[in-house]
Tab-separated table of C-alpha atoms in Angstrom:
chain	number	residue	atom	x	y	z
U	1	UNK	CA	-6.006	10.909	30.440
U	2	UNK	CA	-6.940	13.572	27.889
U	3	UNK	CA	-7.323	11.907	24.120
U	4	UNK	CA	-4.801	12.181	21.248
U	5	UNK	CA	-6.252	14.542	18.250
U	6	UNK	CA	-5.090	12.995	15.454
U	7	UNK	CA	-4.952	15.995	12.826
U	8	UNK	CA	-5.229	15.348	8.825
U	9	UNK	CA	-2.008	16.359	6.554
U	10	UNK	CA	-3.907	18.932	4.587
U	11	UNK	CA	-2.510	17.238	1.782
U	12	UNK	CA	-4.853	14.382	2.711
U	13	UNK	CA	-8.223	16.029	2.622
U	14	UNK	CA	-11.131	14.283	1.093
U	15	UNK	CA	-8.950	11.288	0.217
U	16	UNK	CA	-11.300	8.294	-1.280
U	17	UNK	CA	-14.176	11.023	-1.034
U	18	UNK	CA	-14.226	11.585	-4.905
U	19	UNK	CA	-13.680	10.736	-8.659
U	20	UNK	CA	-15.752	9.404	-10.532
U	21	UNK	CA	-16.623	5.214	-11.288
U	22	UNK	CA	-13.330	4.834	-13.135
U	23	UNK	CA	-11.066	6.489	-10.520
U	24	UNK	CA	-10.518	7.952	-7.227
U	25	UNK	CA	-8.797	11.074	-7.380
U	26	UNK	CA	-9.188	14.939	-6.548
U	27	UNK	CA	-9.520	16.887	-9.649
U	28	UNK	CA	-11.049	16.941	-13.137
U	29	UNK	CA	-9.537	17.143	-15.860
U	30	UNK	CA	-10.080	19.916	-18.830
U	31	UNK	CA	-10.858	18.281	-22.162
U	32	UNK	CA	-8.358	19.962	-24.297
U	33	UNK	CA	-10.476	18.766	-27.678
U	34	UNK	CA	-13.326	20.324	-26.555
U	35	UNK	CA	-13.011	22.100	-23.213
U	36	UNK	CA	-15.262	21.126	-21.100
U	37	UNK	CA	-14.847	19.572	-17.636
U	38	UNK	CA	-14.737	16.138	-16.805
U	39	UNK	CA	-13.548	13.596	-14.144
U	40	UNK	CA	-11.384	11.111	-16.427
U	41	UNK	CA	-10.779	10.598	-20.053
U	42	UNK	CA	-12.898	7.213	-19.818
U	43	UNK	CA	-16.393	9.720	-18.440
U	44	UNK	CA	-15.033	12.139	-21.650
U	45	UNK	CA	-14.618	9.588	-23.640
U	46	UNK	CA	-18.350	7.658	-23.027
U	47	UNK	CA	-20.046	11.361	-23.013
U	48	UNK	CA	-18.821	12.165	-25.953
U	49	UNK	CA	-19.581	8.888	-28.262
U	50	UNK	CA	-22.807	8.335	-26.611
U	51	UNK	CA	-25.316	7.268	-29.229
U	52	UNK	CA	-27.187	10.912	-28.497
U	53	UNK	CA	-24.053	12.857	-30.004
U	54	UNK	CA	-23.705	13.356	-33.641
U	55	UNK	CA	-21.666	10.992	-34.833
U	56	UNK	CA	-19.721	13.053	-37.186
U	57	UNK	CA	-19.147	15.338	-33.466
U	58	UNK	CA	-18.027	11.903	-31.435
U	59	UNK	CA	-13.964	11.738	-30.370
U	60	UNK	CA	-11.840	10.165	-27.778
U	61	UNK	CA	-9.717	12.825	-25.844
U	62	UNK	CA	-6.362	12.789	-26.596
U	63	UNK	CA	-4.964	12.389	-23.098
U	64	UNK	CA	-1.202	13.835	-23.391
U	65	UNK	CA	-2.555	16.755	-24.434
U	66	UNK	CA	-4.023	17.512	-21.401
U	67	UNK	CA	-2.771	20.926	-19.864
U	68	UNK	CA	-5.382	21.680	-17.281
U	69	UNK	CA	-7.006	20.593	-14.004
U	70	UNK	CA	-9.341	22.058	-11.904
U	71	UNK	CA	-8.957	20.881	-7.957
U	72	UNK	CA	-12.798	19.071	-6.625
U	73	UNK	CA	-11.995	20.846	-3.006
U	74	UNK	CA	-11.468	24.234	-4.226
U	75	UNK	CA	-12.165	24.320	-7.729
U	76	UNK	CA	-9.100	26.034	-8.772
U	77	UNK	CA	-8.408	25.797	-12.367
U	78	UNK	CA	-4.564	25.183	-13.112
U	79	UNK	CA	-1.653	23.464	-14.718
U	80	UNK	CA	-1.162	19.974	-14.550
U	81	UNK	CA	0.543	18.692	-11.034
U	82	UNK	CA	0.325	16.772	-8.203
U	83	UNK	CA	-0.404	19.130	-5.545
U	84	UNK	CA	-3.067	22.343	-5.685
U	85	UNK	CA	-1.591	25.418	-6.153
U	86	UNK	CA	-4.150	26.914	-3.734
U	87	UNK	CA	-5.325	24.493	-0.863
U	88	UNK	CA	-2.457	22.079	-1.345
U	89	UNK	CA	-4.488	18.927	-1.440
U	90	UNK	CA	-3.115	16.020	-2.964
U	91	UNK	CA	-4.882	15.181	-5.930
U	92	UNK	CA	-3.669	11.462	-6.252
U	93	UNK	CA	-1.381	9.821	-4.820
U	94	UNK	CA	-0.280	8.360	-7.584
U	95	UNK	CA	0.252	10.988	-10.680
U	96	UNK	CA	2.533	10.643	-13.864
U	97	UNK	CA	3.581	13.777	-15.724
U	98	UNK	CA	4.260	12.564	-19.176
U	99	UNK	CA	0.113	10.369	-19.056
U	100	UNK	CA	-1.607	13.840	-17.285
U	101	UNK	CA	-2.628	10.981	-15.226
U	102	UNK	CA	-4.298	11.073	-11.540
U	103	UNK	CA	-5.523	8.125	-9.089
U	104	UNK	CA	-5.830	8.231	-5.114
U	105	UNK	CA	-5.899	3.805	-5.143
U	106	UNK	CA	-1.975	2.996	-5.067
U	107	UNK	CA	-2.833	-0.791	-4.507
U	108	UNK	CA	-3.688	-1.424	-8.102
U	109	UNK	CA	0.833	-0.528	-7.982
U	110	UNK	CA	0.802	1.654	-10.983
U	111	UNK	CA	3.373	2.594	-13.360
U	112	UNK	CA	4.619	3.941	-16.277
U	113	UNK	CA	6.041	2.145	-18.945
U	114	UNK	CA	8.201	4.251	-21.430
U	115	UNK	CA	7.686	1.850	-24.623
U	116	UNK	CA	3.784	1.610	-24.586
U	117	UNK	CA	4.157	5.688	-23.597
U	118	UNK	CA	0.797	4.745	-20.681
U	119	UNK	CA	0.597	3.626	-17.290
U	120	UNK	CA	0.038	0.277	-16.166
U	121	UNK	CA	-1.027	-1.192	-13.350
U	122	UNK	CA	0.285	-4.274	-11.664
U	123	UNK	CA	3.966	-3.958	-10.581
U	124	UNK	CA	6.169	-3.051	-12.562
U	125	UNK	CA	8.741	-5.883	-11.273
U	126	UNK	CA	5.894	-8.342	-12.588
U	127	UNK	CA	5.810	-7.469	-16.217
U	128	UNK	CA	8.001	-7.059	-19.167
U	129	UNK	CA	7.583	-5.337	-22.149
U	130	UNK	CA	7.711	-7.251	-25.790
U	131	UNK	CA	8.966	-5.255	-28.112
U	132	UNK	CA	7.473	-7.100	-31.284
U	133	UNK	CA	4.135	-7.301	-29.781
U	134	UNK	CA	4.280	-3.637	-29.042
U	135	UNK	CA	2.902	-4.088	-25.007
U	136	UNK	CA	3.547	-4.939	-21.225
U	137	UNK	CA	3.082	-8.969	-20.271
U	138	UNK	CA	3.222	-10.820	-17.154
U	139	UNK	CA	6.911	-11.503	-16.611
U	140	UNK	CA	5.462	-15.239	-16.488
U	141	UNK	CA	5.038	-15.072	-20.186
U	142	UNK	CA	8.629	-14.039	-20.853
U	143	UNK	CA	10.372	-16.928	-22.670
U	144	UNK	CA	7.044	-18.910	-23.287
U	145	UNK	CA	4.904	-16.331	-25.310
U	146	UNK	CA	4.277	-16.620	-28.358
U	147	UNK	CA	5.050	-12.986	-30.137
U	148	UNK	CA	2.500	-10.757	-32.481
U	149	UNK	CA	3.766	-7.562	-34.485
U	150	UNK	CA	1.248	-5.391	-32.538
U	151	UNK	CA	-0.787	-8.482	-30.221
U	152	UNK	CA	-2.582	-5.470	-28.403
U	153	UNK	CA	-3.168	-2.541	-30.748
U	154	UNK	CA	-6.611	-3.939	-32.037
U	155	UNK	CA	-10.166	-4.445	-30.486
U	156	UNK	CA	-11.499	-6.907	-28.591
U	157	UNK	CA	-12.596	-9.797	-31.328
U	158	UNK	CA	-15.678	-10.562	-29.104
U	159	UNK	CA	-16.901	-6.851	-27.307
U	160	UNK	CA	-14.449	-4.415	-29.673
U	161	UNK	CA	-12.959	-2.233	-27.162
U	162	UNK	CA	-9.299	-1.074	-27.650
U	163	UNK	CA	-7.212	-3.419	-25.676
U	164	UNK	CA	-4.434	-1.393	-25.671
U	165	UNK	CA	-5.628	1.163	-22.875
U	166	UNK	CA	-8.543	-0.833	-21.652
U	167	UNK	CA	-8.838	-0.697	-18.208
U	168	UNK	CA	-9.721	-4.296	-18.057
U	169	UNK	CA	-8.043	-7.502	-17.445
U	170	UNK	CA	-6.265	-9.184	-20.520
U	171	UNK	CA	-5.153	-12.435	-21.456
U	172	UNK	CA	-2.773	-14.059	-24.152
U	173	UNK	CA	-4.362	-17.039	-25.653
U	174	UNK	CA	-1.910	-19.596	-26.499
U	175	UNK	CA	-1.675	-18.682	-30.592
U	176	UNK	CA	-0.709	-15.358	-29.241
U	177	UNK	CA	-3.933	-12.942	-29.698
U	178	UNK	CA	-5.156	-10.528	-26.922
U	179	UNK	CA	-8.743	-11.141	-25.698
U	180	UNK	CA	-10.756	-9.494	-22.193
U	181	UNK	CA	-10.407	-11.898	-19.863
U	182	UNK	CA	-13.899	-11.316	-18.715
U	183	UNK	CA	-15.032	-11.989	-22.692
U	184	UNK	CA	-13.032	-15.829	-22.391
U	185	UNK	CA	-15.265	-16.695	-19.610
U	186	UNK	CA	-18.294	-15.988	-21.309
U	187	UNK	CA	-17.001	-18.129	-24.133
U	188	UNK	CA	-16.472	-20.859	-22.514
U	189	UNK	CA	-19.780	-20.449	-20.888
U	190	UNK	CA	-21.685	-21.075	-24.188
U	191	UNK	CA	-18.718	-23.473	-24.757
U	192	UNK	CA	-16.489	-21.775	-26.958
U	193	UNK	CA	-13.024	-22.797	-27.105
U	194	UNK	CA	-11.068	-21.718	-29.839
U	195	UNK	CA	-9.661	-18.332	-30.711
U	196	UNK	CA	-12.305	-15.564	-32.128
U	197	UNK	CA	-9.243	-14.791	-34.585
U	198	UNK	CA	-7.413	-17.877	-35.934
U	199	UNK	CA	-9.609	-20.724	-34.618
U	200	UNK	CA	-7.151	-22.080	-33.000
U	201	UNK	CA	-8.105	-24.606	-29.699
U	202	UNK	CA	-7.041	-22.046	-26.581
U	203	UNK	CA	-7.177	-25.132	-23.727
U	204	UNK	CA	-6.693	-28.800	-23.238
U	205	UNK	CA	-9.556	-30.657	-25.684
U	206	UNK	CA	-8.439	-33.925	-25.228
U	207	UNK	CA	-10.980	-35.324	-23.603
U	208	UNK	CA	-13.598	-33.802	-25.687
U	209	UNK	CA	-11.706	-35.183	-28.660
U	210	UNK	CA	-12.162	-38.519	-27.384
U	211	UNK	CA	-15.927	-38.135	-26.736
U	212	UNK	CA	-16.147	-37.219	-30.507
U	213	UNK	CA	-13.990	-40.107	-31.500
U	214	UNK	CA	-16.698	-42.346	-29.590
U	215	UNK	CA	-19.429	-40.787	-31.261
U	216	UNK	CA	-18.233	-40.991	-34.643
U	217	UNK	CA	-17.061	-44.968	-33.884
U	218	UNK	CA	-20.949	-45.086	-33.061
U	219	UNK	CA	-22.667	-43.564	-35.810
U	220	UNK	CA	-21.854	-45.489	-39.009
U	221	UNK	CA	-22.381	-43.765	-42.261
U	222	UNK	CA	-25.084	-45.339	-44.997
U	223	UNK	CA	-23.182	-47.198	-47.665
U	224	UNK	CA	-23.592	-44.486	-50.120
U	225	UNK	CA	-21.389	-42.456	-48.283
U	226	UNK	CA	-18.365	-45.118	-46.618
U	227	UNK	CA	-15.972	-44.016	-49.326
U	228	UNK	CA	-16.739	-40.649	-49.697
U	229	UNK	CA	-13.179	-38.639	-49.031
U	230	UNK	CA	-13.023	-34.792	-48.319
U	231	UNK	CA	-10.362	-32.406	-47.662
U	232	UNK	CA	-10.202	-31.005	-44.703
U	233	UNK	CA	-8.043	-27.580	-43.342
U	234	UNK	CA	-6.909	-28.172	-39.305
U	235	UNK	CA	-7.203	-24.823	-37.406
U	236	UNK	CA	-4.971	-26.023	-34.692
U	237	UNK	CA	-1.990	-27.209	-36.384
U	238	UNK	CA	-2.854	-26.113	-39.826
U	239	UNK	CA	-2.436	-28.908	-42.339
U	240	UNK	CA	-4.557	-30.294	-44.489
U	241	UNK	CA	-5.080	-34.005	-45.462
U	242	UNK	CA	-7.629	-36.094	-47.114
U	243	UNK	CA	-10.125	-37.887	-44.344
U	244	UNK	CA	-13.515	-40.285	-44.821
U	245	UNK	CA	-16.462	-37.858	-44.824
U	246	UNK	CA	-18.375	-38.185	-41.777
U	247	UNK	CA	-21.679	-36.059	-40.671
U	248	UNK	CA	-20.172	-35.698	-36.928
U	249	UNK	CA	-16.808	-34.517	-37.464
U	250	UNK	CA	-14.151	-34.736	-39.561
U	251	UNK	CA	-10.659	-35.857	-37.808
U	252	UNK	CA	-7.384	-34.398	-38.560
U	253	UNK	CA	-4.875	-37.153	-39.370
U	254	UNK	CA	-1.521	-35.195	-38.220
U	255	UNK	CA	-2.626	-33.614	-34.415
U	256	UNK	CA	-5.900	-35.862	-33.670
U	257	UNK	CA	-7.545	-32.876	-33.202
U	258	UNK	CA	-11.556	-32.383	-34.420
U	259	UNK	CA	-11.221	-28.286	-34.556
U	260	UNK	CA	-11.482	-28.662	-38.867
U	261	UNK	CA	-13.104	-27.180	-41.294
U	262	UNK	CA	-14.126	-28.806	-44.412
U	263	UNK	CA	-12.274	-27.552	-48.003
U	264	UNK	CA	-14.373	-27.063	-50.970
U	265	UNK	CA	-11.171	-28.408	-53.440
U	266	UNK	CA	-7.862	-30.292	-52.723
U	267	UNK	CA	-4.951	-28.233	-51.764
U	268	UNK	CA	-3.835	-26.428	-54.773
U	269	UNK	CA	-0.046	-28.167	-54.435
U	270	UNK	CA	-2.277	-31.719	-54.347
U	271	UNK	CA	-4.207	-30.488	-57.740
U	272	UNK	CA	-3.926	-32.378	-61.060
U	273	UNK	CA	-1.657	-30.109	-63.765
U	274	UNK	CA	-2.739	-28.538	-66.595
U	275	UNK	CA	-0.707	-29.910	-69.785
C-alpha cells in the first residue's frame, strides 16, 4: 500500500516557525515613526526606550499608523494584509485591519473590540465592555463591578506599565482599580493586602483582624497612656472616629477593621468654632 503525501496549503508555510518572543506570526512590521524593521510594536517599542537610546530620541510606535509589512519567507515589502502579495503565505491567522495587527496562535481567541479601538484576547462572548471605565471585563464582573472613569488608562501602581495594552493578565480589585495580576501575587507574598492606590483591604481579613484584636487584648498600655484618645481615618470604609491609642493597632469602631491610619487633628466638622 503506497503512503498518503500529505501536501502543505502554501498558505501554511513556516507556520509557528517565526515571530519574535511576543508573537508568532510571518512578517515584520515597518516602524512608521522611524522606519526601521521590526517583528512587533512590543520589540519596537523595548528597542527604542532602552536605557542606551537618548532619552529625548525614545517613543512608542504608534501602531494604527502602520502601513507596511515585509513577509519573513520572502521578504517582500508591502501594504498591510493578511496574505503575501508574492508567495501567498499566510502571515497570521489571526489579523485585524483597523490594529495593523498579526498573530499565527488563535487559541489565545482574539478580537477586536470597537470601544477600546485594540484587540483583545479571551473570547469575545466572555467579556463586556464598561463604558465609564473606558475597557473590556470578564462578563463575570458585569453587574458586580465596581465602575472607574478610566479604571485602565493608567500604569501599573506597583511595576508602571500601561495597563491598557499590556499584554499581561489583569485584575479588578474590589475598590475598582486595575493591577497585573502577576504584581498581586507578589504582594501578597511579602503580605500585602490592600490596594497600592486607595488602601483599601482587597480580600477577606477577618481572621487576621481577630489575631490583632488578641494581641492588642494582650498587651496592656502603661497607665500614662490608658486614656490617651486619637483620631483615626479607616481606609476600608472611610470614616473616622475617636479610638483609645494603642501601640499595636488602632481599631475602627464602624467596620471592625484594623487597615487605619492615625490623624494628626480631629475631623475638621468635629473641630471647636472660632467665635
Amino acid at each position: 500500500m503506497e503512503p498518503h503525501l500529505v501536501y502543505e496549503s502554501p498558505s501554511e508555510i513556516g507556520y509557528g516557525h517565526y515571530g519574535c518572543s511576543h508573537y508568532r506570526r510571518r512578517c515584520k512590521i515597518i516602524a512608521p515613526c522611524c522606519g526601521e524593521i521590526f517583528s512587533c510594536r512590543h520589540c519596537h517599542n523595548e528597542h527604542k526606550n532602552s536605557i542606551e537610546v537618548n532619552p529625548v530620541d525614545r517613543h512608542d510606535i504608534p501602531r494604527h499608523d502602520v502601513k507596511r509589512v515585509v513577509c519573513s519567507l520572502c521578504l517582500t515589502q508591502q501594504d498591510v494584509q493578511q496574505m503575501c502579495i508574492h508567495c501567498g503565505v499566510c502571515m497570521g491567522r489571526y489579523f485585524c485591519s483597523k490594529c495593523k495587527f498579526f498573530d499565527d496562535d488563535v487559541s489565545k481567541n482574539q478580537y477586536h473590540c470597537d470601544e477600546c479601538g485594540i484587540c483583545r484576547t479571551g473570547g469575545e462572548e466572555n467579556f463586556f465592555h464598561c463604558n465609564k471605565c473606558g475597557c473590556c471585563y470578564s462578563s463575570l464582573l458585569k453587574d458586580s463591578h465596581h465602575c472607574i472613569e478610566k479604571a485602565m488608562h493608567h500604569n501599573c501602581p506597583v511595576c508602571f506599565e500601561f495597563l491598557f495594552d499590556t499584554t499581561k493578565d489583569i485584575t479588578v480589585l474590589p475598590c475598582g482599580h486595575t493591577i497585573h495580576l502577576g504584581c498581586v501575587r507578589q504582594m501578597e507574598q511579602h503580605f500585602q493586602y490592600s490596594c497600592p492606590v486607595c488602601s483599601k483591604s482587597f480580600c477577606d481579613m477577618s481572621s487576621v483582624w481577630e489575631k490583632l484584636d488578641e494581641e492588642v487584648a494582650s498587651t496592656p498600655m502603661p497607665e500614662m497612656y490608658q486614656n490617651k484618645m486619637v483620631w483615626i481615618l479607616c481606609n476600608d470604609c472611610g470614616e473616622t472616629s475617636e479610638v483609645s491609642f494603642h501601640i499595636v493597632a488602632h481599631k475602627c469602631i464602624k467596620c471592625k477593621s484594623y487597615n487605619t491610619r492615625k490623624m494628626q487633628a480631629a475631623p475638621a466638622s468635629c473641630s471647636s468654632r472660632i467665635e
